[in-house]
């Protein structure tokens, strides 16, 4: 097996490949998109060096269950053997078994990480859900601890909730060990993270490594001592030295053992110090090592450092540094700005003083230095030359000051965190920090542009589609450096412009990588660094990302912020558009607000927008028209809207908004207006008009670039197209659009929202097995989301309850009806889709009186709840229930329903069946079966046979059984 680490999610996919499941079946089982499954399969083929899926299936079978646990551990594979530490391993493992959170504490280089990895690997089998490892060393912002851990445990963002909430929900039921490495520099982020996480995840344990305690109340501190020197040449410290020296090709002979014992004693058993010393053994020998170390120890005698073990590490670092040639010293301190593995080309761009190719300004001297920091050398020359960088990196790696990291695009280099911090100190002492970090910022900016355009980065590995696997790999390789640059640059006035550009580019890249929270954060950061016009543009982008996250309150805030920035910039039309957009959001997406927006506040925002009108800007006029349709006419049926909607006026408002939107030529603007028209037509009972407007939205957005606002609009359009198609009986189209929504990459971690309309569509068709298979993942995702509320989620849960009802499982139906009550408002459920689903179950059970009671109100009395997509179903079921219950107005209701559903093949067939039942016309009744089958509804086709009675009933019951439903 390849040495590449298989992730936990890849292990899950591999196990299911072993069961010979298709990508679609794996997607359903794991509740991820088919596209994501395809990506994991491609990765497994590469990592396991398998030729095809069949080989992967065999590999999964051959593992006998061994592959998944190893992958689930998610631990990095050390490149060298682990030496000694028997007592510490046992004690740390015991502490971990008896405490929820243990912190392995010790100075840098003592061996905390290797000890933690060894203990975690041994303990993995004790945790049903395995072990996850998150290295926090690359972080520069304590606020990104959640993001780093989420990436490690394969939890993505979910619309409508923060990443911290999604992570907590995902881990709440897991029995697992989480290893957090290198916590010391982000303690202020780790501590609150653990205080939130552990109480909510009772079966989760955390093993952290840090140079200092985390200071959380439940922390159990385990002090990691230096390697034992007891036992002379058999000690742990000497064993480590001997093994590492042998690894570089010069094993010390027996005569050197006494000297090595003394050397390790003087190094106080510090693992990193011993490894650095062993790396120099071939060139210095024992005498050179002893002499060099002695000089450094004398220099540090009486210093301010209180920790003797730290003095030893500092000594060996100073000593190793001073043994380097000046050019290698300069190279080491300059490449210390990289927080991720870097290429030779990247090192040249950052470490060599001079103009940086492609750099768009930034206030540096021609030699690349910052005027505030002085020249790189007093004589004006630079110790690092471009030609010598590759050799210099090799020498640093030979001295164990850098680690060579193989990658798909060639060799990269990385410094251990302790050495990187040491190099950073040297950079400051040399007065080069500003110049080097400025070049690092320029390198990040150039790389961000290349990534944005889909090109290669640093390693010259060619282009790829933005968002593809290769592109994502390149982004991951440099993202931490971009973040580090953005942690440094904004506070430097001379770097503000470049920092603004980098923040904007990183926002775009993060969005392309589906890192929505960071995308929004970076757009807002760019806004804070930009001039007023640029700030308005960045805040609009941030609002689009917030829409994709279903954060209505953020959308409202950001559009208002954009309006204020536009006003300061003198852009009256832009301010008008932004205020109108804020007002529209408050009504159009009212279900995505934690608290429903106050009507008076929204109307005040709209009035402010109207006060800025008259500027002759078509886009502003269109935005105001849409806001009027949303707020004044309640075209979207907002939660805060009333029930006194005048449908005709609403349609007129929406049609005016669409006409103005088309004049702008902007697909997003037109789609939003069409959404208002679709809603308005549904309130007027024009179901086909509503479906046509929703379908037009999908067409308008078909070739739209993947921008935040456009992506949000596409997801909403697919949901509305699926729902309205269902409303007019077009099940194949509803299935197609809901399937596209289910496969959308931004919803990969939000399965409840991704599959809600697919569940409803399949339930109406009667595909019980498909519904129940998806229902498991839907519910798990909904519960992880914090049990979000919306009409579509309530309808999806109700559709599952209906299927259980059609199967005759009353307990399961009651269980899912309880979910419905939590997922949506009582009115939506009981007077809208809930009435429709209940009536279907009651008719299936042969209880038309109960069915009629469910749909008793006249449609006009419950128009706001049934008009949108349930009207045709409601009136058709009401007509059939009236006939079967012998209601005196049965014929009148059938006639009225026929008029309403004309053109809806499914509902028309049900009304025709009701008429045949009323007339006791069996041939006419049987003729409707073909119409149901043609419309993609096998459930109603089978039920027709049951209603026909006689020999037909037996065939119908057999067909229902085939569908996984009861025979009624």
CSV table of N, CA, C and O in Angstrom, one decimal, residues 101-153:
chain,number,residue,atom,x,y,z
A,101,UNK,N,-9.6,15.9,28.7
A,101,UNK,CA,-8.7,16.8,28.0
A,101,UNK,C,-7.3,16.8,28.7
A,101,UNK,O,-7.2,17.1,29.9
A,102,UNK,N,-6.3,16.4,28.0
A,102,UNK,CA,-5.0,16.3,28.5
A,102,UNK,C,-4.1,17.1,27.6
A,102,UNK,O,-4.1,17.1,26.4
A,103,UNK,N,-3.2,17.9,28.3
A,103,UNK,CA,-2.3,18.7,27.6
A,103,UNK,C,-0.9,18.3,27.9
A,103,UNK,O,-0.4,18.3,29.0
A,104,UNK,N,-0.1,17.8,26.8
A,104,UNK,CA,1.3,17.5,27.0
A,104,UNK,C,2.1,18.8,26.9
A,104,UNK,O,2.1,19.4,25.8
A,105,UNK,N,2.7,19.2,28.0
A,105,UNK,CA,3.4,20.5,28.1
A,105,UNK,C,4.9,20.3,28.2
A,105,UNK,O,5.4,19.4,28.9
A,106,UNK,N,5.6,21.1,27.5
A,106,UNK,CA,7.1,21.1,27.5
A,106,UNK,C,7.6,22.1,26.6
A,106,UNK,O,6.9,22.6,25.7
A,107,UNK,N,8.9,22.4,26.7
A,107,UNK,CA,9.5,23.4,25.8
A,107,UNK,C,9.6,22.9,24.4
A,107,UNK,O,9.5,21.7,24.1
A,108,UNK,N,9.8,23.8,23.5
A,108,UNK,CA,10.0,23.4,22.1
A,108,UNK,C,11.1,22.5,21.9
A,108,UNK,O,12.2,22.7,22.4
A,109,UNK,N,10.9,21.4,21.2
A,109,UNK,CA,12.0,20.4,20.9
A,109,UNK,C,12.1,19.3,21.9
A,109,UNK,O,13.0,18.5,21.7
A,110,UNK,N,11.3,19.3,22.9
A,110,UNK,CA,11.4,18.2,23.9
A,110,UNK,C,10.8,16.9,23.4
A,110,UNK,O,11.2,15.8,23.9
A,111,UNK,N,10.0,17.0,22.4
A,111,UNK,CA,9.4,15.7,21.8
A,111,UNK,C,8.0,15.5,22.1
A,111,UNK,O,7.5,14.4,22.1
A,112,UNK,N,7.2,16.6,22.3
A,112,UNK,CA,5.8,16.5,22.6
A,112,UNK,C,5.0,15.9,21.5
A,112,UNK,O,4.1,15.0,21.7
A,113,UNK,N,5.2,16.4,20.3
A,113,UNK,CA,4.4,15.9,19.2
A,113,UNK,C,4.6,14.4,18.9
A,113,UNK,O,3.7,13.7,18.8
A,114,UNK,N,5.9,14.0,18.9
A,114,UNK,CA,6.2,12.5,18.7
A,114,UNK,C,5.5,11.7,19.8
A,114,UNK,O,5.0,10.6,19.5
A,115,UNK,N,5.6,12.1,21.0
A,115,UNK,CA,5.0,11.4,22.1
A,115,UNK,C,3.5,11.3,21.9
A,115,UNK,O,2.9,10.2,22.1
A,116,UNK,N,2.9,12.4,21.6
A,116,UNK,CA,1.4,12.5,21.4
A,116,UNK,C,1.0,11.6,20.3
A,116,UNK,O,0.0,10.8,20.4
A,117,UNK,N,1.7,11.6,19.2
A,117,UNK,CA,1.4,10.7,18.0
A,117,UNK,C,1.5,9.2,18.4
A,117,UNK,O,0.6,8.4,18.0
A,118,UNK,N,2.5,8.9,19.2
A,118,UNK,CA,2.7,7.5,19.6
A,118,UNK,C,1.6,7.0,20.5
A,118,UNK,O,1.0,5.9,20.3
A,119,UNK,N,1.2,7.9,21.4
A,119,UNK,CA,0.1,7.5,22.3
A,119,UNK,C,-1.2,7.5,21.6
A,119,UNK,O,-2.0,6.6,21.8
A,120,UNK,N,-1.4,8.4,20.7
A,120,UNK,CA,-2.7,8.4,19.9
A,120,UNK,C,-2.8,7.2,19.1
A,120,UNK,O,-3.9,6.6,18.9
A,121,UNK,N,-1.7,6.8,18.4
A,121,UNK,CA,-1.8,5.6,17.6
A,121,UNK,C,-2.1,4.3,18.4
A,121,UNK,O,-2.9,3.5,17.9
A,122,UNK,N,-1.5,4.2,19.6
A,122,UNK,CA,-1.8,3.1,20.4
A,122,UNK,C,-3.2,3.1,20.9
A,122,UNK,O,-3.8,2.0,21.2
A,123,UNK,N,-3.8,4.3,21.2
A,123,UNK,CA,-5.1,4.4,21.7
A,123,UNK,C,-6.2,4.3,20.7
A,123,UNK,O,-7.4,4.3,21.1
A,124,UNK,N,-5.9,4.4,19.4
A,124,UNK,CA,-6.9,4.5,18.4
A,124,UNK,C,-8.0,3.4,18.5
A,124,UNK,O,-9.2,3.7,18.2
A,125,UNK,N,-7.6,2.2,18.8
A,125,UNK,CA,-8.6,1.1,18.8
A,125,UNK,C,-9.6,1.3,19.9
A,125,UNK,O,-10.6,0.6,19.9
A,126,UNK,N,-9.3,2.2,20.9
A,126,UNK,CA,-10.2,2.4,22.0
A,126,UNK,C,-11.3,3.3,21.7
A,126,UNK,O,-12.2,3.5,22.4
A,127,UNK,N,-11.2,3.9,20.5
A,127,UNK,CA,-12.2,4.9,20.1
A,127,UNK,C,-12.9,4.4,18.8
A,127,UNK,O,-12.3,4.3,17.8
A,128,UNK,N,-14.2,4.3,19.0
A,128,UNK,CA,-15.0,3.7,17.9
A,128,UNK,C,-14.9,4.5,16.6
A,128,UNK,O,-14.9,4.0,15.5
A,129,UNK,N,-14.8,5.8,16.7
A,129,UNK,CA,-14.7,6.7,15.6
A,129,UNK,C,-13.3,7.2,15.3
A,129,UNK,O,-13.1,8.1,14.5
A,130,UNK,N,-12.3,6.6,15.9
A,130,UNK,CA,-10.9,6.8,15.5
A,130,UNK,C,-10.3,8.0,16.1
A,130,UNK,O,-10.8,8.6,17.1
A,131,UNK,N,-9.3,8.5,15.5
A,131,UNK,CA,-8.5,9.6,16.0
A,131,UNK,C,-8.3,10.6,14.9
A,131,UNK,O,-8.1,10.3,13.7
A,132,UNK,N,-8.4,11.9,15.2
A,132,UNK,CA,-8.2,13.0,14.3
A,132,UNK,C,-7.0,13.8,14.7
A,132,UNK,O,-6.8,14.0,16.0
A,133,UNK,N,-6.2,14.3,13.8
A,133,UNK,CA,-5.0,15.1,14.1
A,133,UNK,C,-5.1,16.5,13.5
A,133,UNK,O,-5.4,16.6,12.2
A,134,UNK,N,-5.0,17.5,14.2
A,134,UNK,CA,-5.0,18.9,13.7
A,134,UNK,C,-3.7,19.6,14.1
A,134,UNK,O,-3.5,19.8,15.3
A,135,UNK,N,-2.9,20.0,13.2
A,135,UNK,CA,-1.7,20.8,13.5
A,135,UNK,C,-2.0,22.2,13.4
A,135,UNK,O,-2.4,22.8,12.4
A,136,UNK,N,-1.9,22.9,14.6
A,136,UNK,CA,-2.2,24.3,14.6
A,136,UNK,C,-1.0,25.2,14.4
A,136,UNK,O,-1.2,26.5,14.4
A,137,UNK,N,0.1,24.7,14.2
A,137,UNK,CA,1.3,25.5,14.0
A,137,UNK,C,1.2,26.5,12.9
A,137,UNK,O,1.6,27.6,13.0
A,138,UNK,N,0.6,26.2,11.7
A,138,UNK,CA,0.5,27.2,10.6
A,138,UNK,C,-0.4,28.4,10.9
A,138,UNK,O,-0.4,29.3,10.2
A,139,UNK,N,-1.3,28.2,12.0
A,139,UNK,CA,-2.2,29.3,12.2
A,139,UNK,C,-1.6,30.6,12.7
A,139,UNK,O,-0.6,30.5,13.5
A,140,UNK,N,-2.1,31.7,12.2
A,140,UNK,CA,-1.6,33.0,12.7
A,140,UNK,C,-2.8,33.7,13.4
A,140,UNK,O,-2.5,34.7,14.0
A,141,UNK,N,-4.0,33.2,13.2
A,141,UNK,CA,-5.1,33.8,13.8
A,141,UNK,C,-5.8,32.9,14.7
A,141,UNK,O,-6.3,31.8,14.3
A,142,UNK,N,-5.9,33.2,16.0
A,142,UNK,CA,-6.6,32.3,17.0
A,142,UNK,C,-8.1,32.0,16.6
A,142,UNK,O,-8.6,31.0,17.0
A,143,UNK,N,-8.6,32.9,15.8
A,143,UNK,CA,-10.0,32.8,15.4
A,143,UNK,C,-10.2,31.7,14.4
A,143,UNK,O,-11.4,31.3,14.1
A,144,UNK,N,-9.1,31.1,13.9
A,144,UNK,CA,-9.3,30.0,12.9
A,144,UNK,C,-9.0,28.6,13.4
A,144,UNK,O,-8.9,27.7,12.7
A,145,UNK,N,-9.0,28.5,14.7
A,145,UNK,CA,-8.9,27.2,15.3
A,145,UNK,C,-10.0,26.3,14.9
A,145,UNK,O,-9.8,25.1,14.5
A,146,UNK,N,-11.3,26.8,14.9
A,146,UNK,CA,-12.4,26.0,14.5
A,146,UNK,C,-12.2,25.5,13.0
A,146,UNK,O,-12.5,24.3,12.7
A,147,UNK,N,-11.7,26.4,12.2
A,147,UNK,CA,-11.6,26.0,10.8
A,147,UNK,C,-10.5,24.9,10.6
A,147,UNK,O,-10.7,24.0,9.8
A,148,UNK,N,-9.4,25.1,11.4
A,148,UNK,CA,-8.3,24.1,11.3
A,148,UNK,C,-8.8,22.7,11.7
A,148,UNK,O,-8.5,21.7,11.1
A,149,UNK,N,-9.6,22.7,12.8
A,149,UNK,CA,-10.1,21.4,13.3
A,149,UNK,C,-11.1,20.8,12.4
A,149,UNK,O,-11.2,19.6,12.1
A,150,UNK,N,-12.0,21.7,11.9
A,150,UNK,CA,-13.0,21.2,10.9
A,150,UNK,C,-12.4,20.6,9.7
A,150,UNK,O,-12.9,19.5,9.2
A,151,UNK,N,-11.3,21.2,9.2
A,151,UNK,CA,-10.6,20.6,8.1
A,151,UNK,C,-10.1,19.2,8.4
A,151,UNK,O,-10.1,18.3,7.6
A,152,UNK,N,-9.5,19.1,9.6
A,152,UNK,CA,-8.9,17.8,10.0
A,152,UNK,C,-10.0,16.7,10.2
A,152,UNK,O,-9.7,15.6,9.9
A,153,UNK,N,-11.2,17.1,10.6
A,153,UNK,CA,-12.2,16.0,10.8
A,153,UNK,C,-13.2,16.0,9.7
A,153,UNK,O,-14.2,15.3,9.8
